[in-house]
Coordinates of C-alpha atoms in Angstrom, one line a residue:
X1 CA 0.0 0.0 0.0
X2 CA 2.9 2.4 1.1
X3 CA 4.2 1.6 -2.4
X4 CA 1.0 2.2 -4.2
X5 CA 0.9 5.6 -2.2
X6 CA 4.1 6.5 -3.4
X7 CA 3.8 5.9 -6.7
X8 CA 0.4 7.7 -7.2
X9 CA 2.7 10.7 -5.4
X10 CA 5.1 10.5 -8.3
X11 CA 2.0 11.3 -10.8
X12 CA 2.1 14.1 -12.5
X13 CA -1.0 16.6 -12.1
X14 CA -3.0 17.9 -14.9
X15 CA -1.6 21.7 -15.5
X16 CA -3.6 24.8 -16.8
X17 CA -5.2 24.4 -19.8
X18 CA -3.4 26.5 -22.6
X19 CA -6.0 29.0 -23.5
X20 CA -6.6 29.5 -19.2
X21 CA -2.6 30.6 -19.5
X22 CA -3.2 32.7 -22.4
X23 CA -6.2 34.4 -20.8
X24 CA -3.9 35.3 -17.8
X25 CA -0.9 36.4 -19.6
X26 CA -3.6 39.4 -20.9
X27 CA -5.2 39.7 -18.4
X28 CA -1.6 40.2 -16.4
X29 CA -0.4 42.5 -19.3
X30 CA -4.0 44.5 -19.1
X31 CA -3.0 45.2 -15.4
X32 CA 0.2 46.5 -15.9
X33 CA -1.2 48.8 -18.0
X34 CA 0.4 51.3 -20.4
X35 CA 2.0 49.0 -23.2
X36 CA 0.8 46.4 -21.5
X37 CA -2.5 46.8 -22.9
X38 CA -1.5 46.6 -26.3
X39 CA 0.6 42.5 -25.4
X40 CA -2.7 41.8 -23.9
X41 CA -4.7 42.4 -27.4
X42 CA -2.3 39.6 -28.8
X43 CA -2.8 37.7 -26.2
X44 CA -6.3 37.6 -26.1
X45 CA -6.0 37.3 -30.1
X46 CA -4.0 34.0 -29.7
X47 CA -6.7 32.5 -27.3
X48 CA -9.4 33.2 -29.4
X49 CA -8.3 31.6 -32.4
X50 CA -9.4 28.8 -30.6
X51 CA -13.0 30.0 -30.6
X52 CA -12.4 30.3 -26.7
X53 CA -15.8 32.5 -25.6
X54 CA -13.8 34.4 -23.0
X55 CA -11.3 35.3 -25.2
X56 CA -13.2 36.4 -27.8
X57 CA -15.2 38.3 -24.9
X58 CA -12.2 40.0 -24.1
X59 CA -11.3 41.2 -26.9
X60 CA -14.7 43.1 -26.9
X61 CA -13.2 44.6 -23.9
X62 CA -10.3 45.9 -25.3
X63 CA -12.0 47.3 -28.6
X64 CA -15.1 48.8 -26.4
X65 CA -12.9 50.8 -23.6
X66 CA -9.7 51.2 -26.0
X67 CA -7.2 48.9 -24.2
X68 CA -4.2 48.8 -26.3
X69 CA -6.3 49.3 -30.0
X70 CA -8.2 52.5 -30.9
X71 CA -11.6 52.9 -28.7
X72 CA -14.7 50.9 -31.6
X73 CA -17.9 50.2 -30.5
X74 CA -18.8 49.0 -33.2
X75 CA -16.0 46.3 -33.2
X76 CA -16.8 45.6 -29.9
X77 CA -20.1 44.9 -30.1
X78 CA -19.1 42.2 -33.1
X79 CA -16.8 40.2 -30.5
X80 CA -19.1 40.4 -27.9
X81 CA -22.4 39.0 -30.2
X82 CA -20.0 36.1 -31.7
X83 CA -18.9 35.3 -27.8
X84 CA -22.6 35.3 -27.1
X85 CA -23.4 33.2 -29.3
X86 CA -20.3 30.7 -27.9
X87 CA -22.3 30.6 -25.0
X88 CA -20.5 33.7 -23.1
X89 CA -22.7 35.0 -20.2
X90 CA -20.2 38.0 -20.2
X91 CA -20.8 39.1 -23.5
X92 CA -24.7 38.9 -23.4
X93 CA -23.6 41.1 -20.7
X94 CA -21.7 43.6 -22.2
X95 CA -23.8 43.4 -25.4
X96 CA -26.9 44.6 -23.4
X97 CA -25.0 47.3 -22.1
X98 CA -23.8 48.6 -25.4
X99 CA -27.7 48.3 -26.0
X100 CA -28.8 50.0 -23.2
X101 CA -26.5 53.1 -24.2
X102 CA -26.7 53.0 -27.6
X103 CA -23.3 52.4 -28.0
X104 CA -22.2 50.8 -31.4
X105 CA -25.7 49.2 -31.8
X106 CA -29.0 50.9 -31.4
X107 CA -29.9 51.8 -28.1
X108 CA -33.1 49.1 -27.7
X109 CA -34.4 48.5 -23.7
X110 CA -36.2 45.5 -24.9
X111 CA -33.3 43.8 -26.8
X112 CA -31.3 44.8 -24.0
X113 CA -33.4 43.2 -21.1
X114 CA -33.3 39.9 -23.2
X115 CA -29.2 40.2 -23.2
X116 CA -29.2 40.5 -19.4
X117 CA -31.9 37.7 -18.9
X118 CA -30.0 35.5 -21.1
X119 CA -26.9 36.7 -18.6
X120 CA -28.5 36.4 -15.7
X121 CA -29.9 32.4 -16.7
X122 CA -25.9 31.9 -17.7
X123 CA -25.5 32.5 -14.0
X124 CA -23.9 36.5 -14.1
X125 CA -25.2 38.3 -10.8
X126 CA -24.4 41.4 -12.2
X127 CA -27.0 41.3 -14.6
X128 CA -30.1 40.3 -11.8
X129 CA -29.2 43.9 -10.6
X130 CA -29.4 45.5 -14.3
X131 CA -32.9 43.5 -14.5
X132 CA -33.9 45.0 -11.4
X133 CA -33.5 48.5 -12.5
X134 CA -35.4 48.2 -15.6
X135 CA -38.3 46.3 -13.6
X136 CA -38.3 49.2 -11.0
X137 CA -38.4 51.7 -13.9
X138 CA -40.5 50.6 -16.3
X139 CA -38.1 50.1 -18.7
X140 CA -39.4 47.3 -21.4
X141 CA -41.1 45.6 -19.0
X142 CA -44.2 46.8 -17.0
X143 CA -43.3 48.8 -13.7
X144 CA -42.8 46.2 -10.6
X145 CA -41.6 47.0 -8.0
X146 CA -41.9 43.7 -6.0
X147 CA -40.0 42.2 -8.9
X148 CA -37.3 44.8 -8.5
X149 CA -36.6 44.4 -4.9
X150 CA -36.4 40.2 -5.6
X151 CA -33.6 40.5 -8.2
X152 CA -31.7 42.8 -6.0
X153 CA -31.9 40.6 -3.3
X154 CA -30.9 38.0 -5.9
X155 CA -28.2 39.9 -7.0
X156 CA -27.0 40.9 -3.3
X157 CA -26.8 37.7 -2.0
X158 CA -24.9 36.7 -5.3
X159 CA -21.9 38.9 -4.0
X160 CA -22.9 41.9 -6.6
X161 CA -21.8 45.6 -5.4
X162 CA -24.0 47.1 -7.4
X163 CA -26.8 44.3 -6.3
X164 CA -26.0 45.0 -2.3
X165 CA -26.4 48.7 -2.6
X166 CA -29.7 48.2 -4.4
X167 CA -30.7 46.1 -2.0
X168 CA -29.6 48.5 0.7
X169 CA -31.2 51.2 -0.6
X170 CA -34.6 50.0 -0.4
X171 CA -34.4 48.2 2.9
X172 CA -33.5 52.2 3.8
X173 CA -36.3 53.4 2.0
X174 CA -38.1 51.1 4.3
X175 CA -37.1 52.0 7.4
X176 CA -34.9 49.2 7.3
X177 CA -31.9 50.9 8.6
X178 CA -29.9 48.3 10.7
X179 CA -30.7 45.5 7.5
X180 CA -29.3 48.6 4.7
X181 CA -26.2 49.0 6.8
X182 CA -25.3 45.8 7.0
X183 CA -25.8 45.5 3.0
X184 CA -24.0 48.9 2.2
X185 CA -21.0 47.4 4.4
X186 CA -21.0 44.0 2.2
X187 CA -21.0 45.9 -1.0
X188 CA -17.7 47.4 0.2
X189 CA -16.4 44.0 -0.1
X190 CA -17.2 43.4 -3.5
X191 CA -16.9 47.0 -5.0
X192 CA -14.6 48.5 -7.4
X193 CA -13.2 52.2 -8.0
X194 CA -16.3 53.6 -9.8
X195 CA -18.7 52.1 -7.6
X196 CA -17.2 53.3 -4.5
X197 CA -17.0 56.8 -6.2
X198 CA -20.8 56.2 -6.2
X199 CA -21.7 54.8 -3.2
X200 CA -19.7 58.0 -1.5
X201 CA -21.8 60.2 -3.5
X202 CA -24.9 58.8 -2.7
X203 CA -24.5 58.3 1.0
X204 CA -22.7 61.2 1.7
X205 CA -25.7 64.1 2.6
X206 CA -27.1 61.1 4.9
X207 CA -28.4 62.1 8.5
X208 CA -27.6 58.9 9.8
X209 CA -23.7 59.6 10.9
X210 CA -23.2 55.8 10.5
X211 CA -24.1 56.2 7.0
X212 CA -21.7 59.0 6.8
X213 CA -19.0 57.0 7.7
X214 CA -19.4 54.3 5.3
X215 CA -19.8 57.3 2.7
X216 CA -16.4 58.0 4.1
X217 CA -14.7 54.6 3.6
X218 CA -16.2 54.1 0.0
X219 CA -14.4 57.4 -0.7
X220 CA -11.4 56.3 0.8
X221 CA -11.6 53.0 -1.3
X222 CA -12.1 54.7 -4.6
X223 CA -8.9 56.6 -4.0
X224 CA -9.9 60.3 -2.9
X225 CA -12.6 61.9 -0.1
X226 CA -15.7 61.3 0.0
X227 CA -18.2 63.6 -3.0
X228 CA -20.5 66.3 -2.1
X229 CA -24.0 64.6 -3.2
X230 CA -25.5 65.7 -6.6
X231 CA -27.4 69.0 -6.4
X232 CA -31.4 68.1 -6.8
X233 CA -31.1 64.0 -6.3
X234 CA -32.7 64.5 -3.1
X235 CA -31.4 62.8 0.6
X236 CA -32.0 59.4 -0.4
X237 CA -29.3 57.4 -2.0
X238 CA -29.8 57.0 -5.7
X239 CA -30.6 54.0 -7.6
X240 CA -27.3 52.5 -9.2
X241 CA -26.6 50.3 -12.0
X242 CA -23.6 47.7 -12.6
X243 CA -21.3 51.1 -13.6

Protein backbone atom coordinates (compact mmCIF):
# COMPACT_ATOMS: atom_id res chain seq x y z
CA UNK A 1 0.00 0.00 0.00
CA UNK A 2 2.91 2.42 1.13
CA UNK A 3 4.20 1.59 -2.43
CA UNK A 4 0.98 2.20 -4.18
CA UNK A 5 0.88 5.57 -2.19
CA UNK A 6 4.09 6.49 -3.35
CA UNK A 7 3.80 5.85 -6.70
CA UNK A 8 0.45 7.68 -7.23
CA UNK A 9 2.72 10.75 -5.36
CA UNK A 10 5.15 10.53 -8.34
CA UNK A 11 1.99 11.28 -10.76
CA UNK A 12 2.13 14.15 -12.47
CA UNK A 13 -1.01 16.56 -12.11
CA UNK A 14 -2.98 17.87 -14.86
CA UNK A 15 -1.65 21.65 -15.52
CA UNK A 16 -3.63 24.85 -16.78
CA UNK A 17 -5.25 24.40 -19.77
CA UNK A 18 -3.39 26.47 -22.61
CA UNK A 19 -6.02 28.96 -23.54
CA UNK A 20 -6.62 29.49 -19.21
CA UNK A 21 -2.56 30.63 -19.54
CA UNK A 22 -3.22 32.71 -22.42
CA UNK A 23 -6.18 34.41 -20.82
CA UNK A 24 -3.92 35.32 -17.80
CA UNK A 25 -0.92 36.40 -19.59
CA UNK A 26 -3.61 39.41 -20.95
CA UNK A 27 -5.20 39.70 -18.41
CA UNK A 28 -1.59 40.22 -16.41
CA UNK A 29 -0.43 42.51 -19.26
CA UNK A 30 -3.98 44.53 -19.12
CA UNK A 31 -3.03 45.23 -15.43
CA UNK A 32 0.19 46.53 -15.94
CA UNK A 33 -1.24 48.75 -17.96
CA UNK A 34 0.37 51.27 -20.43
CA UNK A 35 1.96 49.03 -23.18
CA UNK A 36 0.79 46.40 -21.46
CA UNK A 37 -2.48 46.85 -22.93
CA UNK A 38 -1.53 46.55 -26.35
CA UNK A 39 0.57 42.55 -25.37
CA UNK A 40 -2.67 41.80 -23.93
CA UNK A 41 -4.72 42.39 -27.35
CA UNK A 42 -2.30 39.62 -28.80
CA UNK A 43 -2.82 37.66 -26.21
CA UNK A 44 -6.33 37.63 -26.07
CA UNK A 45 -5.98 37.30 -30.11
CA UNK A 46 -4.03 34.04 -29.66
CA UNK A 47 -6.75 32.51 -27.26
CA UNK A 48 -9.37 33.17 -29.38
CA UNK A 49 -8.34 31.62 -32.41
CA UNK A 50 -9.42 28.85 -30.61
CA UNK A 51 -13.00 29.97 -30.63
CA UNK A 52 -12.41 30.30 -26.71
CA UNK A 53 -15.77 32.54 -25.62
CA UNK A 54 -13.80 34.39 -22.97
CA UNK A 55 -11.25 35.33 -25.16
CA UNK A 56 -13.24 36.38 -27.78
CA UNK A 57 -15.24 38.33 -24.89
CA UNK A 58 -12.15 40.03 -24.15
CA UNK A 59 -11.26 41.18 -26.86
CA UNK A 60 -14.66 43.11 -26.94
CA UNK A 61 -13.21 44.62 -23.86
CA UNK A 62 -10.27 45.94 -25.34
CA UNK A 63 -12.04 47.31 -28.63
CA UNK A 64 -15.09 48.82 -26.37
CA UNK A 65 -12.86 50.78 -23.60
CA UNK A 66 -9.66 51.17 -25.95
CA UNK A 67 -7.24 48.92 -24.17
CA UNK A 68 -4.20 48.82 -26.26
CA UNK A 69 -6.25 49.28 -29.96
CA UNK A 70 -8.20 52.51 -30.86
CA UNK A 71 -11.63 52.89 -28.69
CA UNK A 72 -14.72 50.89 -31.59
CA UNK A 73 -17.89 50.18 -30.46
CA UNK A 74 -18.84 49.04 -33.16
CA UNK A 75 -16.02 46.25 -33.19
CA UNK A 76 -16.83 45.61 -29.88
CA UNK A 77 -20.06 44.92 -30.07
CA UNK A 78 -19.11 42.17 -33.13
CA UNK A 79 -16.77 40.18 -30.47
CA UNK A 80 -19.13 40.40 -27.93
CA UNK A 81 -22.36 39.03 -30.22
CA UNK A 82 -19.96 36.06 -31.69
CA UNK A 83 -18.87 35.33 -27.82
CA UNK A 84 -22.61 35.30 -27.15
CA UNK A 85 -23.41 33.19 -29.30
CA UNK A 86 -20.27 30.73 -27.85
CA UNK A 87 -22.28 30.64 -25.03
CA UNK A 88 -20.51 33.65 -23.09
CA UNK A 89 -22.68 35.01 -20.24
CA UNK A 90 -20.19 38.05 -20.19
CA UNK A 91 -20.75 39.05 -23.47
CA UNK A 92 -24.66 38.89 -23.37
CA UNK A 93 -23.62 41.10 -20.67
CA UNK A 94 -21.69 43.59 -22.17
CA UNK A 95 -23.84 43.35 -25.44
CA UNK A 96 -26.86 44.59 -23.38
CA UNK A 97 -24.96 47.30 -22.05
CA UNK A 98 -23.80 48.63 -25.36
CA UNK A 99 -27.69 48.33 -26.01
CA UNK A 100 -28.79 50.05 -23.19
CA UNK A 101 -26.50 53.13 -24.16
CA UNK A 102 -26.75 53.00 -27.63
CA UNK A 103 -23.28 52.41 -28.00
CA UNK A 104 -22.15 50.83 -31.42
CA UNK A 105 -25.74 49.20 -31.82
CA UNK A 106 -29.01 50.88 -31.43
CA UNK A 107 -29.89 51.85 -28.08
CA UNK A 108 -33.06 49.13 -27.69
CA UNK A 109 -34.41 48.53 -23.71
CA UNK A 110 -36.16 45.54 -24.88
CA UNK A 111 -33.27 43.77 -26.83
CA UNK A 112 -31.26 44.79 -23.99
CA UNK A 113 -33.35 43.24 -21.13
CA UNK A 114 -33.33 39.91 -23.18
CA UNK A 115 -29.22 40.16 -23.17
CA UNK A 116 -29.24 40.53 -19.44
CA UNK A 117 -31.95 37.75 -18.88
CA UNK A 118 -29.99 35.54 -21.09
CA UNK A 119 -26.87 36.73 -18.63
CA UNK A 120 -28.52 36.43 -15.66
CA UNK A 121 -29.89 32.45 -16.71
CA UNK A 122 -25.94 31.95 -17.67
CA UNK A 123 -25.47 32.55 -13.96
CA UNK A 124 -23.87 36.54 -14.08
CA UNK A 125 -25.15 38.30 -10.81
CA UNK A 126 -24.45 41.37 -12.24
CA UNK A 127 -26.96 41.29 -14.56
CA UNK A 128 -30.06 40.32 -11.77
CA UNK A 129 -29.18 43.92 -10.55
CA UNK A 130 -29.37 45.48 -14.30
CA UNK A 131 -32.88 43.46 -14.54
CA UNK A 132 -33.90 44.99 -11.43
CA UNK A 133 -33.46 48.46 -12.51
CA UNK A 134 -35.42 48.15 -15.60
CA UNK A 135 -38.25 46.26 -13.58
CA UNK A 136 -38.25 49.17 -11.02
CA UNK A 137 -38.36 51.67 -13.87
CA UNK A 138 -40.46 50.58 -16.26
CA UNK A 139 -38.10 50.06 -18.70
CA UNK A 140 -39.36 47.33 -21.38
CA UNK A 141 -41.13 45.61 -19.03
CA UNK A 142 -44.25 46.83 -16.97
CA UNK A 143 -43.28 48.80 -13.67
CA UNK A 144 -42.81 46.22 -10.64
CA UNK A 145 -41.61 46.98 -8.01
CA UNK A 146 -41.86 43.70 -5.98
CA UNK A 147 -39.96 42.21 -8.92
CA UNK A 148 -37.26 44.79 -8.48
CA UNK A 149 -36.58 44.36 -4.86
CA UNK A 150 -36.43 40.19 -5.58
CA UNK A 151 -33.61 40.54 -8.25
CA UNK A 152 -31.66 42.83 -5.97
CA UNK A 153 -31.91 40.65 -3.34
CA UNK A 154 -30.91 38.00 -5.95
CA UNK A 155 -28.19 39.89 -6.96
CA UNK A 156 -26.96 40.93 -3.30
CA UNK A 157 -26.83 37.66 -2.01
CA UNK A 158 -24.91 36.66 -5.25
CA UNK A 159 -21.91 38.93 -4.04
CA UNK A 160 -22.94 41.92 -6.63
CA UNK A 161 -21.83 45.63 -5.44
CA UNK A 162 -24.03 47.13 -7.35
CA UNK A 163 -26.77 44.35 -6.31
CA UNK A 164 -25.98 45.04 -2.30
CA UNK A 165 -26.44 48.75 -2.59
CA UNK A 166 -29.72 48.20 -4.37
CA UNK A 167 -30.71 46.13 -1.95
CA UNK A 168 -29.60 48.47 0.71
CA UNK A 169 -31.17 51.22 -0.56
CA UNK A 170 -34.63 50.05 -0.42
CA UNK A 171 -34.38 48.21 2.86
CA UNK A 172 -33.54 52.23 3.80
CA UNK A 173 -36.31 53.40 2.05
CA UNK A 174 -38.08 51.12 4.35
CA UNK A 175 -37.06 51.99 7.41
CA UNK A 176 -34.86 49.21 7.26
CA UNK A 177 -31.86 50.87 8.61
CA UNK A 178 -29.91 48.30 10.72
CA UNK A 179 -30.69 45.52 7.50
CA UNK A 180 -29.31 48.57 4.67
CA UNK A 181 -26.16 49.03 6.84
CA UNK A 182 -25.27 45.84 7.04
CA UNK A 183 -25.81 45.45 3.01
CA UNK A 184 -23.99 48.89 2.16
CA UNK A 185 -21.00 47.38 4.42
CA UNK A 186 -21.01 43.96 2.19
CA UNK A 187 -20.95 45.94 -1.00
CA UNK A 188 -17.69 47.42 0.23
CA UNK A 189 -16.38 43.99 -0.08
CA UNK A 190 -17.17 43.41 -3.52
CA UNK A 191 -16.88 47.03 -5.04
CA UNK A 192 -14.58 48.51 -7.38
CA UNK A 193 -13.24 52.23 -7.99
CA UNK A 194 -16.26 53.61 -9.77
CA UNK A 195 -18.75 52.12 -7.57
CA UNK A 196 -17.20 53.35 -4.55
CA UNK A 197 -16.97 56.82 -6.19
CA UNK A 198 -20.83 56.24 -6.22
CA UNK A 199 -21.74 54.82 -3.20
CA UNK A 200 -19.67 57.95 -1.54
CA UNK A 201 -21.83 60.20 -3.48
CA UNK A 202 -24.93 58.80 -2.72
CA UNK A 203 -24.53 58.32 1.00
CA UNK A 204 -22.74 61.24 1.71
CA UNK A 205 -25.72 64.07 2.63
CA UNK A 206 -27.11 61.14 4.86
CA UNK A 207 -28.44 62.10 8.48
CA UNK A 208 -27.62 58.93 9.79
CA UNK A 209 -23.66 59.61 10.86
CA UNK A 210 -23.22 55.83 10.54
CA UNK A 211 -24.07 56.20 7.03
CA UNK A 212 -21.73 58.96 6.75
CA UNK A 213 -19.03 56.99 7.75
CA UNK A 214 -19.38 54.25 5.34
CA UNK A 215 -19.83 57.34 2.70
CA UNK A 216 -16.38 57.97 4.08
CA UNK A 217 -14.75 54.64 3.64
CA UNK A 218 -16.24 54.07 -0.03
CA UNK A 219 -14.44 57.44 -0.69
CA UNK A 220 -11.41 56.25 0.75
CA UNK A 221 -11.57 53.02 -1.33
CA UNK A 222 -12.09 54.74 -4.64
CA UNK A 223 -8.92 56.64 -4.02
CA UNK A 224 -9.94 60.35 -2.92
CA UNK A 225 -12.61 61.95 -0.09
CA UNK A 226 -15.69 61.32 -0.05
CA UNK A 227 -18.21 63.58 -2.95
CA UNK A 228 -20.49 66.28 -2.10
CA UNK A 229 -24.03 64.60 -3.19
CA UNK A 230 -25.50 65.70 -6.64
CA UNK A 231 -27.39 69.01 -6.43
CA UNK A 232 -31.41 68.10 -6.83
CA UNK A 233 -31.13 64.00 -6.25
CA UNK A 234 -32.68 64.53 -3.09
CA UNK A 235 -31.40 62.77 0.64
CA UNK A 236 -32.03 59.42 -0.36
CA UNK A 237 -29.28 57.37 -2.02
CA UNK A 238 -29.80 56.98 -5.66
CA UNK A 239 -30.57 54.00 -7.63
CA UNK A 240 -27.28 52.51 -9.18
CA UNK A 241 -26.56 50.34 -12.03
CA UNK A 242 -23.59 47.67 -12.60
CA UNK A 243 -21.33 51.14 -13.64
Amino acid sequence: MAQAMGDAATLPTAGPDIIDVQLALGQQCLDRGGAGRAQAVEWFRIAARSGDARAVNMLGRCHEHGWGVPADPVLAAAHYRRAADLGDAWALFNLADLHCRGLGVPADDAEAYRLYAAAARRGNVKALNMLGLFHEAGRAVAEDGAGARQLFQAAAEGGDCWGRFNHARLLLQDGRTEAALAWFARALETGFPDFYFGMAAALADQPDPRLRALAWRAGELAGGSCPSPVPGEGRGPRKAREG
